[in-house]
Amino acid sequence: MEKGSEKPAIQMVIITGLSGAGKSQAIRALEDLGFFCVDNLPPNLLPKFGELIVHSKGKIAKIALVIDIRGGEFFDSLSDGLHQLGAQGIQCEILFLEASDEALIRRYKESRRRHPLSGDARIFDSIKLERQMLADLRGRADKVIDTSDLSAQQLKNQVFELFGKDARHSQLRITIISFGYKYGTPRDADLLMDVRFLPNPFYEPTLRHLTGNDEPVQEYVLSSPTTKVFMRKYYSLLRFLLPHYTKEGKSHLVVGIGCTGGKHRSVTLANRLAAALADEDYAITVKHRDIDKDRGGGEGT
């Protein structure tokens, strides 16, 4: 390399996770974003692939690879491969896709495909085994997406948000999700906050069928002295934590805020928290996972 020249920046994303969780849709989304994509790359070929990328001298700068249990001897060779890529100066982001057992079983029944680990085992047992095999890798992931309740288009949109050409990768991206505990916690959440201790609009007849996007509900929740103290303390905690996550190299943080049904309190506070953080140097996305569920009433939210 000539003096004064710069090494071309290489962006590599490794897509992995549970079989049936949407890895094929994710890599197609990255292909639409201009990534050079390879599906089912054997992990022991990672170092050789890295050499080809480096020798391309910038002609191939955005790469996405799907590596999963179909690659055989998965863990040892993948770990070694990632280490050798680092030695070549190529840093990777790991995108891990997962889904609930129920969602995966439903998808396998609908597609009538066999699980890669199935053999003579039941689908549920194969999913459980794969989840155990991938537990350490999930812990190493830079980004985790739970696709249980996502359509193919919604998954594509999330991939676009994370890796789109307009995304500022030096900036911490924060997704704030409101949810209802009676529908389960978001599997991809890094931080969870239970706000069921706050005054509940569900028990006010005029507010029950509204949501936290409606001003009357917001006024009810936010006017509580308990809410005011909580928001001040929680915002202070996040302002302390976020720079440390950034310092440790985390690029995407998922904050879950839950009430009973995910319709009133959690929606209100997710919106208010996003507004408070908007003045900071973060890219904020707000999602209300369960806001349209249980429109007929039901348990308090």
PDB file of C-alpha atoms in Angstrom:
ATOM      1  CA  MET A   1       0.000   0.000   0.000  1.00  0.00           C
ATOM      2  CA  GLU A   2       1.377   3.402  -1.004  1.00  0.00           C
ATOM      3  CA  LYS A   3       2.234   5.924   1.645  1.00  0.00           C
ATOM      4  CA  GLY A   4      -0.755   8.097   2.503  1.00  0.00           C
ATOM      5  CA  SER A   5      -3.296   5.646   1.079  1.00  0.00           C
ATOM      6  CA  GLU A   6      -6.030   4.332   3.334  1.00  0.00           C
ATOM      7  CA  LYS A   7      -7.284   0.820   3.731  1.00  0.00           C
ATOM      8  CA  PRO A   8     -10.785   0.462   2.269  1.00  0.00           C
ATOM      9  CA  ALA A   9     -13.384   0.030   4.997  1.00  0.00           C
ATOM     10  CA  ILE A  10     -14.830  -3.467   5.053  1.00  0.00           C
ATOM     11  CA  GLN A  11     -18.273  -4.094   6.520  1.00  0.00           C
ATOM     12  CA  MET A  12     -18.960  -7.769   7.204  1.00  0.00           C
ATOM     13  CA  VAL A  13     -22.153  -9.101   8.739  1.00  0.00           C
ATOM     14  CA  ILE A  14     -22.483 -12.710   9.841  1.00  0.00           C
ATOM     15  CA  ILE A  15     -26.099 -13.838  10.017  1.00  0.00           C
ATOM     16  CA  THR A  16     -26.767 -16.782  12.281  1.00  0.00           C
ATOM     17  CA  GLY A  17     -29.384 -18.061  14.690  1.00  0.00           C
ATOM     18  CA  LEU A  18     -32.137 -20.616  14.945  1.00  0.00           C
ATOM     19  CA  SER A  19     -33.283 -22.599  11.941  1.00  0.00           C
ATOM     20  CA  GLY A  20     -36.592 -21.201  10.737  1.00  0.00           C
ATOM     21  CA  ALA A  21     -36.037 -17.793  12.353  1.00  0.00           C
ATOM     22  CA  GLY A  22     -35.679 -15.913   9.051  1.00  0.00           C
ATOM     23  CA  LYS A  23     -32.007 -15.983   8.058  1.00  0.00           C
ATOM     24  CA  SER A  24     -32.873 -16.344   4.368  1.00  0.00           C
ATOM     25  CA  GLN A  25     -35.124 -13.273   4.463  1.00  0.00           C
ATOM     26  CA  ALA A  26     -32.425 -11.321   6.322  1.00  0.00           C
ATOM     27  CA  ILE A  27     -29.713 -12.054   3.775  1.00  0.00           C
ATOM     28  CA  ARG A  28     -32.045 -11.162   0.919  1.00  0.00           C
ATOM     29  CA  ALA A  29     -32.644  -7.812   2.608  1.00  0.00           C
ATOM     30  CA  LEU A  30     -28.888  -7.223   2.858  1.00  0.00           C
ATOM     31  CA  GLU A  31     -28.517  -8.201  -0.786  1.00  0.00           C
ATOM     32  CA  ASP A  32     -31.038  -5.461  -1.612  1.00  0.00           C
ATOM     33  CA  LEU A  33     -28.775  -3.068   0.312  1.00  0.00           C
ATOM     34  CA  GLY A  34     -25.848  -3.919  -1.958  1.00  0.00           C
ATOM     35  CA  PHE A  35     -24.084  -6.496   0.195  1.00  0.00           C
ATOM     36  CA  PHE A  36     -22.154  -9.348  -1.422  1.00  0.00           C
ATOM     37  CA  CYS A  37     -23.992 -12.336   0.071  1.00  0.00           C
ATOM     38  CA  VAL A  38     -23.078 -15.984   0.637  1.00  0.00           C
ATOM     39  CA  ASP A  39     -25.512 -18.439   2.209  1.00  0.00           C
ATOM     40  CA  ASN A  40     -24.389 -21.478   4.221  1.00  0.00           C
ATOM     41  CA  LEU A  41     -20.655 -20.782   4.177  1.00  0.00           C
ATOM     42  CA  PRO A  42     -18.729 -23.518   6.038  1.00  0.00           C
ATOM     43  CA  PRO A  43     -17.079 -21.802   9.041  1.00  0.00           C
ATOM     44  CA  ASN A  44     -13.660 -23.259   8.292  1.00  0.00           C
ATOM     45  CA  LEU A  45     -13.624 -21.303   5.010  1.00  0.00           C
ATOM     46  CA  LEU A  46     -13.899 -17.932   6.770  1.00  0.00           C
ATOM     47  CA  PRO A  47     -10.127 -17.185   6.778  1.00  0.00           C
ATOM     48  CA  LYS A  48      -9.771 -18.014   3.075  1.00  0.00           C
ATOM     49  CA  PHE A  49     -12.846 -15.909   2.301  1.00  0.00           C
ATOM     50  CA  GLY A  50     -11.312 -13.062   4.301  1.00  0.00           C
ATOM     51  CA  GLU A  51      -8.142 -13.250   2.196  1.00  0.00           C
ATOM     52  CA  LEU A  52     -10.199 -12.922  -0.986  1.00  0.00           C
ATOM     53  CA  ILE A  53     -11.967  -9.867   0.419  1.00  0.00           C
ATOM     54  CA  VAL A  54      -8.705  -8.165   1.405  1.00  0.00           C
ATOM     55  CA  HIS A  55      -7.162  -8.906  -1.997  1.00  0.00           C
ATOM     56  CA  SER A  56     -10.165  -7.365  -3.758  1.00  0.00           C
ATOM     57  CA  LYS A  57      -8.745  -3.968  -2.672  1.00  0.00           C
ATOM     58  CA  GLY A  58     -12.115  -2.455  -1.918  1.00  0.00           C
ATOM     59  CA  LYS A  59     -14.061  -3.937  -4.819  1.00  0.00           C
ATOM     60  CA  ILE A  60     -15.978  -6.007  -2.277  1.00  0.00           C
ATOM     61  CA  ALA A  61     -16.485  -3.862   0.804  1.00  0.00           C
ATOM     62  CA  LYS A  62     -19.901  -4.960   2.115  1.00  0.00           C
ATOM     63  CA  ILE A  63     -20.290  -8.663   2.816  1.00  0.00           C
ATOM     64  CA  ALA A  64     -23.042 -10.718   4.456  1.00  0.00           C
ATOM     65  CA  LEU A  65     -22.591 -14.396   5.289  1.00  0.00           C
ATOM     66  CA  VAL A  66     -25.101 -16.886   6.627  1.00  0.00           C
ATOM     67  CA  ILE A  67     -23.343 -19.372   8.896  1.00  0.00           C
ATOM     68  CA  ASP A  68     -25.375 -21.829  10.946  1.00  0.00           C
ATOM     69  CA  ILE A  69     -25.547 -25.432  12.090  1.00  0.00           C
ATOM     70  CA  ARG A  70     -25.770 -26.633   8.487  1.00  0.00           C
ATOM     71  CA  GLY A  71     -22.035 -25.914   8.394  1.00  0.00           C
ATOM     72  CA  GLY A  72     -21.279 -29.005  10.450  1.00  0.00           C
ATOM     73  CA  GLU A  73     -18.485 -28.556  12.994  1.00  0.00           C
ATOM     74  CA  PHE A  74     -19.893 -25.191  13.908  1.00  0.00           C
ATOM     75  CA  PHE A  75     -18.539 -23.780  17.124  1.00  0.00           C
ATOM     76  CA  ASP A  76     -14.801 -24.496  17.071  1.00  0.00           C
ATOM     77  CA  SER A  77     -14.236 -23.568  13.433  1.00  0.00           C
ATOM     78  CA  LEU A  78     -16.414 -20.445  13.633  1.00  0.00           C
ATOM     79  CA  SER A  79     -14.595 -19.154  16.701  1.00  0.00           C
ATOM     80  CA  ASP A  80     -11.233 -19.772  15.071  1.00  0.00           C
ATOM     81  CA  GLY A  81     -12.443 -18.219  11.818  1.00  0.00           C
ATOM     82  CA  LEU A  82     -13.600 -15.030  13.534  1.00  0.00           C
ATOM     83  CA  HIS A  83     -10.248 -14.758  15.315  1.00  0.00           C
ATOM     84  CA  GLN A  84      -8.347 -15.094  12.035  1.00  0.00           C
ATOM     85  CA  LEU A  85     -10.562 -12.509  10.353  1.00  0.00           C
ATOM     86  CA  GLY A  86      -9.684 -10.096  13.146  1.00  0.00           C
ATOM     87  CA  ALA A  87      -6.003 -10.781  12.516  1.00  0.00           C
ATOM     88  CA  GLN A  88      -6.601  -9.870   8.865  1.00  0.00           C
ATOM     89  CA  GLY A  89      -8.087  -6.556   9.951  1.00  0.00           C
ATOM     90  CA  ILE A  90     -11.691  -7.510   9.186  1.00  0.00           C
ATOM     91  CA  GLN A  91     -14.164  -6.785  11.951  1.00  0.00           C
ATOM     92  CA  CYS A  92     -17.493  -8.592  11.877  1.00  0.00           C
ATOM     93  CA  GLU A  93     -20.912  -7.854  13.272  1.00  0.00           C
ATOM     94  CA  ILE A  94     -22.954 -10.881  14.297  1.00  0.00           C
ATOM     95  CA  LEU A  95     -26.703 -10.679  13.662  1.00  0.00           C
ATOM     96  CA  PHE A  96     -28.532 -13.411  15.588  1.00  0.00           C
ATOM     97  CA  LEU A  97     -32.113 -14.314  14.629  1.00  0.00           C
ATOM     98  CA  GLU A  98     -34.373 -16.194  17.002  1.00  0.00           C
ATOM     99  CA  ALA A  99     -38.056 -16.910  17.593  1.00  0.00           C
ATOM    100  CA  SER A 100     -40.258 -18.596  20.156  1.00  0.00           C
ATOM    101  CA  ASP A 101     -40.657 -22.373  20.128  1.00  0.00           C
ATOM    102  CA  GLU A 102     -44.320 -21.946  19.170  1.00  0.00           C
ATOM    103  CA  ALA A 103     -43.490 -19.745  16.173  1.00  0.00           C
ATOM    104  CA  LEU A 104     -40.755 -22.093  14.931  1.00  0.00           C
ATOM    105  CA  ILE A 105     -42.951 -25.173  15.256  1.00  0.00           C
ATOM    106  CA  ARG A 106     -45.746 -23.412  13.365  1.00  0.00           C
ATOM    107  CA  ARG A 107     -43.379 -22.429  10.558  1.00  0.00           C
ATOM    108  CA  TYR A 108     -42.015 -25.942  10.185  1.00  0.00           C
ATOM    109  CA  LYS A 109     -45.519 -27.388  10.054  1.00  0.00           C
ATOM    110  CA  GLU A 110     -46.593 -24.832   7.461  1.00  0.00           C
ATOM    111  CA  SER A 111     -43.517 -25.334   5.273  1.00  0.00           C
ATOM    112  CA  ARG A 112     -43.373 -29.135   5.845  1.00  0.00           C
ATOM    113  CA  ARG A 113     -39.595 -28.915   5.954  1.00  0.00           C
ATOM    114  CA  ARG A 114     -37.361 -30.947   8.232  1.00  0.00           C
ATOM    115  CA  HIS A 115     -35.313 -29.333  10.957  1.00  0.00           C
ATOM    116  CA  PRO A 116     -31.553 -29.723  10.235  1.00  0.00           C
ATOM    117  CA  LEU A 117     -31.097 -31.565  13.540  1.00  0.00           C
ATOM    118  CA  SER A 118     -34.305 -33.554  13.400  1.00  0.00           C
ATOM    119  CA  GLY A 119     -33.276 -37.074  12.378  1.00  0.00           C
ATOM    120  CA  ASP A 120     -35.886 -39.161  14.168  1.00  0.00           C
ATOM    121  CA  ALA A 121     -36.437 -36.561  16.882  1.00  0.00           C
ATOM    122  CA  ARG A 122     -39.542 -34.418  17.345  1.00  0.00           C
ATOM    123  CA  ILE A 123     -39.388 -30.839  16.053  1.00  0.00           C
ATOM    124  CA  PHE A 124     -39.637 -29.463  19.596  1.00  0.00           C
ATOM    125  CA  ASP A 125     -36.671 -31.538  20.767  1.00  0.00           C
ATOM    126  CA  SER A 126     -34.605 -30.408  17.750  1.00  0.00           C
ATOM    127  CA  ILE A 127     -35.381 -26.753  18.427  1.00  0.00           C
ATOM    128  CA  LYS A 128     -34.475 -27.168  22.094  1.00  0.00           C
ATOM    129  CA  LEU A 129     -31.154 -28.813  21.181  1.00  0.00           C
ATOM    130  CA  GLU A 130     -30.292 -26.120  18.646  1.00  0.00           C
ATOM    131  CA  ARG A 131     -31.120 -23.369  21.141  1.00  0.00           C
ATOM    132  CA  GLN A 132     -28.689 -24.959  23.606  1.00  0.00           C
ATOM    133  CA  MET A 133     -25.983 -25.323  20.934  1.00  0.00           C
ATOM    134  CA  LEU A 134     -26.284 -21.661  19.954  1.00  0.00           C
ATOM    135  CA  ALA A 135     -26.513 -20.177  23.465  1.00  0.00           C
ATOM    136  CA  ASP A 136     -22.868 -19.057  23.595  1.00  0.00           C
ATOM    137  CA  LEU A 137     -23.001 -17.572  20.102  1.00  0.00           C
ATOM    138  CA  ARG A 138     -26.153 -15.621  20.970  1.00  0.00           C
ATOM    139  CA  GLY A 139     -24.246 -14.116  23.874  1.00  0.00           C
ATOM    140  CA  ARG A 140     -21.556 -12.916  21.463  1.00  0.00           C
ATOM    141  CA  ALA A 141     -24.030 -11.366  19.027  1.00  0.00           C
ATOM    142  CA  ASP A 142     -23.914  -7.639  18.320  1.00  0.00           C
ATOM    143  CA  LYS A 143     -27.564  -7.529  17.302  1.00  0.00           C
ATOM    144  CA  VAL A 144     -30.460  -9.870  18.101  1.00  0.00           C
ATOM    145  CA  ILE A 145     -33.831  -9.869  16.333  1.00  0.00           C
ATOM    146  CA  ASP A 146     -36.786 -11.862  17.640  1.00  0.00           C
ATOM    147  CA  THR A 147     -38.884 -12.707  14.570  1.00  0.00           C
ATOM    148  CA  SER A 148     -41.724 -14.483  16.413  1.00  0.00           C
ATOM    149  CA  ASP A 149     -44.295 -11.816  15.540  1.00  0.00           C
ATOM    150  CA  LEU A 150     -42.635 -10.322  12.461  1.00  0.00           C
ATOM    151  CA  SER A 151     -43.790 -10.684   8.880  1.00  0.00           C
ATOM    152  CA  ALA A 152     -41.158 -11.047   6.157  1.00  0.00           C
ATOM    153  CA  GLN A 153     -41.606  -7.354   5.315  1.00  0.00           C
ATOM    154  CA  GLN A 154     -41.246  -6.286   8.948  1.00  0.00           C
ATOM    155  CA  LEU A 155     -38.028  -8.279   9.266  1.00  0.00           C
ATOM    156  CA  LYS A 156     -36.736  -6.666   6.079  1.00  0.00           C
ATOM    157  CA  ASN A 157     -37.539  -3.240   7.497  1.00  0.00           C
ATOM    158  CA  GLN A 158     -35.616  -4.000  10.692  1.00  0.00           C
ATOM    159  CA  VAL A 159     -32.582  -5.159   8.707  1.00  0.00           C
ATOM    160  CA  PHE A 160     -32.783  -1.969   6.643  1.00  0.00           C
ATOM    161  CA  GLU A 161     -32.876   0.087   9.850  1.00  0.00           C
ATOM    162  CA  LEU A 162     -29.809  -1.664  11.235  1.00  0.00           C
ATOM    163  CA  PHE A 163     -27.641  -1.886   8.128  1.00  0.00           C
ATOM    164  CA  GLY A 164     -29.085   0.597   5.629  1.00  0.00           C
ATOM    165  CA  LYS A 165     -26.711   2.891   3.783  1.00  0.00           C
ATOM    166  CA  ASP A 166     -28.053   5.879   5.737  1.00  0.00           C
ATOM    167  CA  ALA A 167     -27.457   4.228   9.124  1.00  0.00           C
ATOM    168  CA  ARG A 168     -24.761   5.922  11.201  1.00  0.00           C
ATOM    169  CA  HIS A 169     -22.785   2.946  12.454  1.00  0.00           C
ATOM    170  CA  SER A 170     -20.715   5.056  14.839  1.00  0.00           C
ATOM    171  CA  GLN A 171     -23.914   6.039  16.610  1.00  0.00           C
ATOM    172  CA  LEU A 172     -25.686   3.902  19.181  1.00  0.00           C
ATOM    173  CA  ARG A 173     -29.082   2.919  17.825  1.00  0.00           C
ATOM    174  CA  ILE A 174     -31.799   2.486  20.441  1.00  0.00           C
ATOM    175  CA  THR A 175     -35.060   0.628  19.908  1.00  0.00           C
ATOM    176  CA  ILE A 176     -37.677   1.233  22.595  1.00  0.00           C
ATOM    177  CA  ILE A 177     -40.402  -1.431  22.645  1.00  0.00           C
ATOM    178  CA  SER A 178     -43.625  -1.173  24.618  1.00  0.00           C
ATOM    179  CA  PHE A 179     -45.179  -4.555  25.377  1.00  0.00           C
ATOM    180  CA  GLY A 180     -47.674  -6.410  27.524  1.00  0.00           C
ATOM    181  CA  TYR A 181     -46.426  -8.943  30.044  1.00  0.00           C
ATOM    182  CA  LYS A 182     -49.440 -11.151  29.410  1.00  0.00           C
ATOM    183  CA  TYR A 183     -48.116 -11.661  25.865  1.00  0.00           C
ATOM    184  CA  GLY A 184     -44.558 -12.398  27.007  1.00  0.00           C
ATOM    185  CA  THR A 185     -41.410 -10.287  27.158  1.00  0.00           C
ATOM    186  CA  PRO A 186     -39.488  -9.286  23.998  1.00  0.00           C
ATOM    187  CA  ARG A 187     -36.810 -11.923  23.537  1.00  0.00           C
ATOM    188  CA  ASP A 188     -34.365  -9.458  22.011  1.00  0.00           C
ATOM    189  CA  ALA A 189     -34.566  -6.855  24.797  1.00  0.00           C
ATOM    190  CA  ASP A 190     -31.292  -5.853  26.467  1.00  0.00           C
ATOM    191  CA  LEU A 191     -33.014  -3.895  29.251  1.00  0.00           C
ATOM    192  CA  LEU A 192     -36.482  -4.592  30.660  1.00  0.00           C
ATOM    193  CA  MET A 193     -38.539  -2.267  32.829  1.00  0.00           C
ATOM    194  CA  ASP A 194     -41.811  -3.334  34.471  1.00  0.00           C
ATOM    195  CA  VAL A 195     -44.138  -0.329  34.927  1.00  0.00           C
ATOM    196  CA  ARG A 196     -47.162  -2.206  36.253  1.00  0.00           C
ATOM    197  CA  PHE A 197     -46.743  -0.359  39.559  1.00  0.00           C
ATOM    198  CA  LEU A 198     -48.007   2.892  37.981  1.00  0.00           C
ATOM    199  CA  PRO A 199     -51.667   4.060  38.040  1.00  0.00           C
ATOM    200  CA  ASN A 200     -53.634   2.068  35.471  1.00  0.00           C
ATOM    201  CA  PRO A 201     -55.901   3.884  32.957  1.00  0.00           C
ATOM    202  CA  PHE A 202     -57.690   0.604  32.265  1.00  0.00           C
ATOM    203  CA  TYR A 203     -59.788   1.099  35.358  1.00  0.00           C
ATOM    204  CA  GLU A 204     -61.039   4.472  34.122  1.00  0.00           C
ATOM    205  CA  PRO A 205     -64.078   3.763  31.870  1.00  0.00           C
ATOM    206  CA  THR A 206     -63.415   6.783  29.655  1.00  0.00           C
ATOM    207  CA  LEU A 207     -59.790   5.716  29.038  1.00  0.00           C
ATOM    208  CA  ARG A 208     -60.075   1.926  28.816  1.00  0.00           C
ATOM    209  CA  HIS A 209     -60.499   1.751  25.039  1.00  0.00           C
ATOM    210  CA  LEU A 210     -57.897   4.425  24.284  1.00  0.00           C
ATOM    211  CA  THR A 211     -54.115   3.863  24.107  1.00  0.00           C
ATOM    212  CA  GLY A 212     -50.961   5.570  25.264  1.00  0.00           C
ATOM    213  CA  ASN A 213     -50.886   7.401  21.938  1.00  0.00           C
ATOM    214  CA  ASP A 214     -53.991   9.322  23.013  1.00  0.00           C
ATOM    215  CA  GLU A 215     -53.578  12.539  24.992  1.00  0.00           C
ATOM    216  CA  PRO A 216     -56.111  11.715  27.767  1.00  0.00           C
ATOM    217  CA  VAL A 217     -54.216   8.523  28.633  1.00  0.00           C
ATOM    218  CA  GLN A 218     -50.884  10.347  28.533  1.00  0.00           C
ATOM    219  CA  GLU A 219     -52.175  13.028  30.902  1.00  0.00           C
ATOM    220  CA  TYR A 220     -53.521  10.389  33.302  1.00  0.00           C
ATOM    221  CA  VAL A 221     -50.270   8.401  33.421  1.00  0.00           C
ATOM    222  CA  LEU A 222     -47.804  11.286  33.383  1.00  0.00           C
ATOM    223  CA  SER A 223     -49.634  13.425  35.947  1.00  0.00           C
ATOM    224  CA  SER A 224     -49.037  10.826  38.665  1.00  0.00           C
ATOM    225  CA  PRO A 225     -46.317  11.905  41.149  1.00  0.00           C
ATOM    226  CA  THR A 226     -45.040   8.321  41.097  1.00  0.00           C
ATOM    227  CA  THR A 227     -44.633   8.467  37.314  1.00  0.00           C
ATOM    228  CA  LYS A 228     -42.771  11.770  37.503  1.00  0.00           C
ATOM    229  CA  VAL A 229     -40.273  10.434  40.036  1.00  0.00           C
ATOM    230  CA  PHE A 230     -39.844   7.173  38.129  1.00  0.00           C
ATOM    231  CA  MET A 231     -39.236   8.867  34.767  1.00  0.00           C
ATOM    232  CA  ARG A 232     -36.677  11.221  36.270  1.00  0.00           C
ATOM    233  CA  LYS A 233     -34.765   8.356  37.892  1.00  0.00           C
ATOM    234  CA  TYR A 234     -35.011   5.991  34.900  1.00  0.00           C
ATOM    235  CA  TYR A 235     -33.900   8.661  32.445  1.00  0.00           C
ATOM    236  CA  SER A 236     -30.963   9.452  34.730  1.00  0.00           C
ATOM    237  CA  LEU A 237     -30.033   5.748  34.810  1.00  0.00           C
ATOM    238  CA  LEU A 238     -30.114   5.487  31.014  1.00  0.00           C
ATOM    239  CA  ARG A 239     -28.037   8.632  30.585  1.00  0.00           C
ATOM    240  CA  PHE A 240     -25.434   6.965  32.803  1.00  0.00           C
ATOM    241  CA  LEU A 241     -25.577   3.587  31.015  1.00  0.00           C
ATOM    242  CA  LEU A 242     -25.692   4.574  27.345  1.00  0.00           C
ATOM    243  CA  PRO A 243     -22.195   6.100  27.034  1.00  0.00           C
ATOM    244  CA  HIS A 244     -20.762   2.981  28.675  1.00  0.00           C
ATOM    245  CA  TYR A 245     -22.567   0.705  26.192  1.00  0.00           C
ATOM    246  CA  THR A 246     -21.141   2.853  23.380  1.00  0.00           C
ATOM    247  CA  LYS A 247     -17.658   2.677  24.898  1.00  0.00           C
ATOM    248  CA  GLU A 248     -17.848  -1.125  24.988  1.00  0.00           C
ATOM    249  CA  GLY A 249     -18.668  -1.180  21.270  1.00  0.00           C
ATOM    250  CA  LYS A 250     -22.394  -1.916  21.423  1.00  0.00           C
ATOM    251  CA  SER A 251     -24.137  -0.512  18.342  1.00  0.00           C
ATOM    252  CA  HIS A 252     -27.776  -1.406  19.035  1.00  0.00           C
ATOM    253  CA  LEU A 253     -29.642  -1.422  22.342  1.00  0.00           C
ATOM    254  CA  VAL A 254     -33.207  -2.699  22.794  1.00  0.00           C
ATOM    255  CA  VAL A 255     -35.108  -1.245  25.765  1.00  0.00           C
ATOM    256  CA  GLY A 256     -38.384  -2.973  26.691  1.00  0.00           C
ATOM    257  CA  ILE A 257     -41.024  -1.195  28.759  1.00  0.00           C
ATOM    258  CA  GLY A 258     -43.876  -3.428  29.855  1.00  0.00           C
ATOM    259  CA  CYS A 259     -47.261  -3.112  31.522  1.00  0.00           C
ATOM    260  CA  THR A 260     -49.992  -5.750  31.702  1.00  0.00           C
ATOM    261  CA  GLY A 261     -51.416  -5.501  28.186  1.00  0.00           C
ATOM    262  CA  GLY A 262     -48.987  -3.194  26.396  1.00  0.00           C
ATOM    263  CA  LYS A 263     -51.626  -0.622  25.539  1.00  0.00           C
ATOM    264  CA  HIS A 264     -51.659   2.265  28.055  1.00  0.00           C
ATOM    265  CA  ARG A 265     -48.793   2.767  30.518  1.00  0.00           C
ATOM    266  CA  SER A 266     -45.966   1.172  28.550  1.00  0.00           C
ATOM    267  CA  VAL A 267     -46.945   2.990  25.333  1.00  0.00           C
ATOM    268  CA  THR A 268     -47.097   6.339  27.127  1.00  0.00           C
ATOM    269  CA  LEU A 269     -43.709   5.909  28.771  1.00  0.00           C
ATOM    270  CA  ALA A 270     -42.018   4.510  25.651  1.00  0.00           C
ATOM    271  CA  ASN A 271     -43.099   7.605  23.728  1.00  0.00           C
ATOM    272  CA  ARG A 272     -42.022   9.958  26.506  1.00  0.00           C
ATOM    273  CA  LEU A 273     -38.640   8.229  26.915  1.00  0.00           C
ATOM    274  CA  ALA A 274     -37.987   8.409  23.166  1.00  0.00           C
ATOM    275  CA  ALA A 275     -38.803  12.127  23.210  1.00  0.00           C
ATOM    276  CA  ALA A 276     -36.400  12.683  26.114  1.00  0.00           C
ATOM    277  CA  LEU A 277     -33.563  10.781  24.399  1.00  0.00           C
ATOM    278  CA  ALA A 278     -34.163  12.528  21.065  1.00  0.00           C
ATOM    279  CA  ASP A 279     -32.029  15.427  22.277  1.00  0.00           C
ATOM    280  CA  GLU A 280     -29.090  13.066  22.820  1.00  0.00           C
ATOM    281  CA  ASP A 281     -26.775  11.775  20.080  1.00  0.00           C
ATOM    282  CA  TYR A 282     -28.657   8.525  19.480  1.00  0.00           C
ATOM    283  CA  ALA A 283     -30.815   7.119  16.685  1.00  0.00           C
ATOM    284  CA  ILE A 284     -34.176   6.276  18.298  1.00  0.00           C
ATOM    285  CA  THR A 285     -36.864   3.888  17.049  1.00  0.00           C
ATOM    286  CA  VAL A 286     -40.114   3.283  18.956  1.00  0.00           C
ATOM    287  CA  LYS A 287     -42.261   0.168  18.505  1.00  0.00           C
ATOM    288  CA  HIS A 288     -45.532  -0.635  20.241  1.00  0.00           C
ATOM    289  CA  ARG A 289     -45.640  -4.417  19.980  1.00  0.00           C
ATOM    290  CA  ASP A 290     -49.005  -5.161  21.589  1.00  0.00           C
ATOM    291  CA  ILE A 291     -50.947  -1.926  21.217  1.00  0.00           C
ATOM    292  CA  ASP A 292     -53.521  -3.427  18.830  1.00  0.00           C
ATOM    293  CA  LYS A 293     -54.108  -6.610  20.811  1.00  0.00           C
ATOM    294  CA  ASP A 294     -57.069  -7.158  23.091  1.00  0.00           C
ATOM    295  CA  ARG A 295     -59.121  -4.281  21.667  1.00  0.00           C
ATOM    296  CA  GLY A 296     -62.206  -5.760  23.257  1.00  0.00           C
ATOM    297  CA  GLY A 297     -61.056  -5.079  26.812  1.00  0.00           C
ATOM    298  CA  GLY A 298     -59.828  -7.973  28.967  1.00  0.00           C
ATOM    299  CA  GLU A 299     -57.374  -7.675  31.813  1.00  0.00           C
ATOM    300  CA  GLY A 300     -56.044  -4.339  32.971  1.00  0.00           C
ATOM    301  CA  THR A 301     -53.288  -2.826  30.879  1.00  0.00           C
TER     302      THR A 301
END
